[in-house]
Short mmCIF file of C-alpha atoms in Angstrom, two decimals:
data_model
loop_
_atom_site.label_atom_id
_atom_site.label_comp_id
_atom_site.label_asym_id
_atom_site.label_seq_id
_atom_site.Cartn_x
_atom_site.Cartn_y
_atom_site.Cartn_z
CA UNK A 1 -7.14 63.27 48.09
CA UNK A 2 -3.35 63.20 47.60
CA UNK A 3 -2.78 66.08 50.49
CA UNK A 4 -5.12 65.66 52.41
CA UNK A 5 -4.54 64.26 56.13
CA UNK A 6 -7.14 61.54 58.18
CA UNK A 7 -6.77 61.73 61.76
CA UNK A 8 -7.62 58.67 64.06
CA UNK A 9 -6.93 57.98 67.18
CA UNK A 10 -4.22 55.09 65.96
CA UNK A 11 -2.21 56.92 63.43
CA UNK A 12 -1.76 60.20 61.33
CA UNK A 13 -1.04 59.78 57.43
CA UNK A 14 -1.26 61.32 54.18
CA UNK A 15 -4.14 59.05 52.11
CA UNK A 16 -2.37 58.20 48.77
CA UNK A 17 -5.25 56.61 47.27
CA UNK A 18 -9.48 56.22 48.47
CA UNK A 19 -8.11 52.48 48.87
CA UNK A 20 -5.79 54.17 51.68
CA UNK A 21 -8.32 55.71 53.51
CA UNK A 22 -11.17 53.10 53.26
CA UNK A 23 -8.33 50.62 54.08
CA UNK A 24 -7.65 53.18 57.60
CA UNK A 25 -11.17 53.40 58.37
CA UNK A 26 -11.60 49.94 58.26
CA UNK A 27 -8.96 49.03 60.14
CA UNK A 28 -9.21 51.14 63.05
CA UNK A 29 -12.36 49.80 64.47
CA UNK A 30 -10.98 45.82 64.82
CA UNK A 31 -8.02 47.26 66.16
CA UNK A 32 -10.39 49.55 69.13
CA UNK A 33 -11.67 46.51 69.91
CA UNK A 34 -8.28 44.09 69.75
CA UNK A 35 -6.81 46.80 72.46
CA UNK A 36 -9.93 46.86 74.16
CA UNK A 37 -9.30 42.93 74.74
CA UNK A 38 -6.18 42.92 75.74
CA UNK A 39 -6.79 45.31 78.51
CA UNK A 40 -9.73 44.09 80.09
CA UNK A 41 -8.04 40.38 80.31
CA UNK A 42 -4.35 41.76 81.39
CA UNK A 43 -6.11 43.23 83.92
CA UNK A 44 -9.04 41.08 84.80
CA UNK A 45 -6.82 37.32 84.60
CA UNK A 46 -3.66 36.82 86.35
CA UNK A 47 -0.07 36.58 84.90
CA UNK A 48 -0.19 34.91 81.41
CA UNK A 49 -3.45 33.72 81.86
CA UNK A 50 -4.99 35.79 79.64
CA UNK A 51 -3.63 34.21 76.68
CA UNK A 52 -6.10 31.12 77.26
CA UNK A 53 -9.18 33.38 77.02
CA UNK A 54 -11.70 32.41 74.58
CA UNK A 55 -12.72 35.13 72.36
CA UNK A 56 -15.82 35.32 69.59
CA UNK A 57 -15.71 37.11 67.04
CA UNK A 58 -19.11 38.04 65.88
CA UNK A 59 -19.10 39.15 62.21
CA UNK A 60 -15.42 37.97 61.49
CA UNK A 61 -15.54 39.53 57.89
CA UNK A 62 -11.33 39.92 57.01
CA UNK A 63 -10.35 38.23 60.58
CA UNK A 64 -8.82 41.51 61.47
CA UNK A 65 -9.69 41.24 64.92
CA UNK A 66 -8.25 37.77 65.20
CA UNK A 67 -5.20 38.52 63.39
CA UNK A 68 -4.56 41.13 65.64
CA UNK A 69 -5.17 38.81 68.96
CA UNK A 70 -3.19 36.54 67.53
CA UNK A 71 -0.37 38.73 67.28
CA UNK A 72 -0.51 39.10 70.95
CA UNK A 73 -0.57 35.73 72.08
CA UNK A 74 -4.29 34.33 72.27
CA UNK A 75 -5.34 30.87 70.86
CA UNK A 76 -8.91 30.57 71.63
CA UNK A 77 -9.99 32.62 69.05
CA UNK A 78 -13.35 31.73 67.45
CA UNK A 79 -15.47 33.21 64.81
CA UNK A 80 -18.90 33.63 63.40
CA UNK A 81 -20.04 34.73 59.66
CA UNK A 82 -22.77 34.44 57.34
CA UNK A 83 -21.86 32.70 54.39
CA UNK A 84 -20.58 29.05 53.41
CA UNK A 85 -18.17 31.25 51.24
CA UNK A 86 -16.86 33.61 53.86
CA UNK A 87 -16.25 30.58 56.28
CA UNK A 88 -14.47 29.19 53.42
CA UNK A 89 -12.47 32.35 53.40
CA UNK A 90 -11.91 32.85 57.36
CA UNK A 91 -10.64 29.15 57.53
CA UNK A 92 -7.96 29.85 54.58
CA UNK A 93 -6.65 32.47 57.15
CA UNK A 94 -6.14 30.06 59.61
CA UNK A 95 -6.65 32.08 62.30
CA UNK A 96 -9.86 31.02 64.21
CA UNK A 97 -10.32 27.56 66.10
CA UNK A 98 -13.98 27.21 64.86
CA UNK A 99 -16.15 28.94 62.34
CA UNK A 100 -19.77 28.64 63.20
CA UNK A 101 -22.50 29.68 59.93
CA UNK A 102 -25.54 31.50 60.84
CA UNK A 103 -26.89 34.92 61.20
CA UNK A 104 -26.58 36.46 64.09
CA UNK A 105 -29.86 37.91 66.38
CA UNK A 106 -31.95 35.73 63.96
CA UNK A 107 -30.88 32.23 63.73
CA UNK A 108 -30.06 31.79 67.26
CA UNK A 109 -27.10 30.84 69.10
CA UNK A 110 -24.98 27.08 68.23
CA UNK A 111 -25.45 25.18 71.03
CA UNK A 112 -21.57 24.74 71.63
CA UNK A 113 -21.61 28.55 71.15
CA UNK A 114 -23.69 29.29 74.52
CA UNK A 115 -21.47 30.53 77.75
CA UNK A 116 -18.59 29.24 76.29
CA UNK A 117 -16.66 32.54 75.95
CA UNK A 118 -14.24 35.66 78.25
CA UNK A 119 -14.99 37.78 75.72
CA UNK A 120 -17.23 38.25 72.68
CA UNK A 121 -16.69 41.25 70.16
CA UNK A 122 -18.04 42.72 66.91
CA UNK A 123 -15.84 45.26 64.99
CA UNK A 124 -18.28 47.48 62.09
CA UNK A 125 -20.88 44.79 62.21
CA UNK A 126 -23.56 46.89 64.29
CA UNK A 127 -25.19 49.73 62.30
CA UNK A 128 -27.61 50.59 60.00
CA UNK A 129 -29.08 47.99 58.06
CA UNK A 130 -26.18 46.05 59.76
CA UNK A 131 -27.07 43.11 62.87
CA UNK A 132 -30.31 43.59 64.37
CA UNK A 133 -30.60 44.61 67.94
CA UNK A 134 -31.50 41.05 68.79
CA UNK A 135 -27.77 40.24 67.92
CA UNK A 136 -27.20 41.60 71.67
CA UNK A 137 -28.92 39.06 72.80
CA UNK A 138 -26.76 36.42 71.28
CA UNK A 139 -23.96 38.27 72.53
CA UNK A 140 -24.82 37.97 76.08
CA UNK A 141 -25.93 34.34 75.39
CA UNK A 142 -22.31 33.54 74.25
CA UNK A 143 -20.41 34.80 77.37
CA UNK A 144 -19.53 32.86 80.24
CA UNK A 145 -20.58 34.99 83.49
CA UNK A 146 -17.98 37.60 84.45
CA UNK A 147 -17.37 38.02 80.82
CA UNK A 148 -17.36 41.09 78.06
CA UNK A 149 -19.36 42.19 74.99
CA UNK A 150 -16.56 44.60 73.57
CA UNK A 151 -17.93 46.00 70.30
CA UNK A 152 -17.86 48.98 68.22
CA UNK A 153 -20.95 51.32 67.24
CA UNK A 154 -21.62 54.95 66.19
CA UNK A 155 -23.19 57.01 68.83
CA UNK A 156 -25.91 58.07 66.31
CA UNK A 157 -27.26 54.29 67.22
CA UNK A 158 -27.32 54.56 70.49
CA UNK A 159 -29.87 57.77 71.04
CA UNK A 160 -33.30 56.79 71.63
CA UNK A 161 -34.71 59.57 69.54
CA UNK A 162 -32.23 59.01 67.21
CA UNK A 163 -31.33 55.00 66.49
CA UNK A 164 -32.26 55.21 63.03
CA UNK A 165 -34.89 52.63 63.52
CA UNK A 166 -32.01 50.08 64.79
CA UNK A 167 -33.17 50.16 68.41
CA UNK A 168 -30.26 49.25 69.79
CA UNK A 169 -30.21 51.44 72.58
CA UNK A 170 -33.53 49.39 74.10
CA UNK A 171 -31.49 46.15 73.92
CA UNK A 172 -28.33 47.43 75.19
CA UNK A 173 -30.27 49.21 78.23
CA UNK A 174 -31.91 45.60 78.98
#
């Protein structure tokens, strides 16, 4: 691994370590998203409006997404996980307004949590044996109207023939 060279479409580097490159990979999804963000509310809000957009993040697992938003200025970031133990973790970060606890597509939506945000996003949460398709749902359910589902997936998921029994091409078609 020590010469070889992982191309993404953020940076070019020699992997020193697997830490290095699982580290990369990781990485490079919350930050898709993070840019994704910032351009759809630089160009969707007016002046500095943006930075008063509330944001979910679905699946908040290291806060990378919100550590990245919050490096460019937003404040209403809020975030969802699993576990007692991983909210424990995200609010250590101090990063997120609010942590909500439950499990996404199958506990439904926190009442507080329903079209109350610009923008909701999930960053290697959706995939095989990953959130269910139903998660979309909760998704849309968290949005305000006008807003954005901004999310990462592999394509393999998104091919009817081919969704690897995740079916998330039927839910995002709805």
């Amino acid at each position: 691994l020590e010469d070889t060279v992982y191309y993404d479409s953020f940076n070019t580097r020699v992997a020193e370590s697997f830490e290095d490159v699982r580290e990369a990979v990781s990485l490079n999804e919350p930050k898709m998203c993070a840019q994704a963000i910032i351009e759809v509310l630089s160009k969707d809000t007016s002046g500095d409006h943006y930075f008063d957009a509330k944001v979910l993040d679905f699946g908040a697992g290291n806060a990378h997404i919100g550590k990245l938003l919050k490096e460019q200025g937003l404040t209403e970031l809020y975030a969802q996980c699993g576990t007692a133990s991983k909210k424990q973790s995200l609010e250590r970060k101090g990063i997120y307004k609010d942590i909500e606890t439950f499990i996404v597509g199958k506990q439904g939506l926190p009442k507080s949590y329903r079209r109350a945000f610009d923008v909701v996003t999930c960053a290697g949460g959706l995939g095989t044996n990953l959130l269910p398709a139903k998660s979309f749902d909760d998704m849309i359910n968290a949005l305000r109207p006008g807003g954005y589902a901004i999310f990462t997936v592999s394509q393999k998921h998104l091919k009817r023939e081919d969704s690897f029994g995740m079916n998330y091409y039927e839910s995002i078609d709805r």
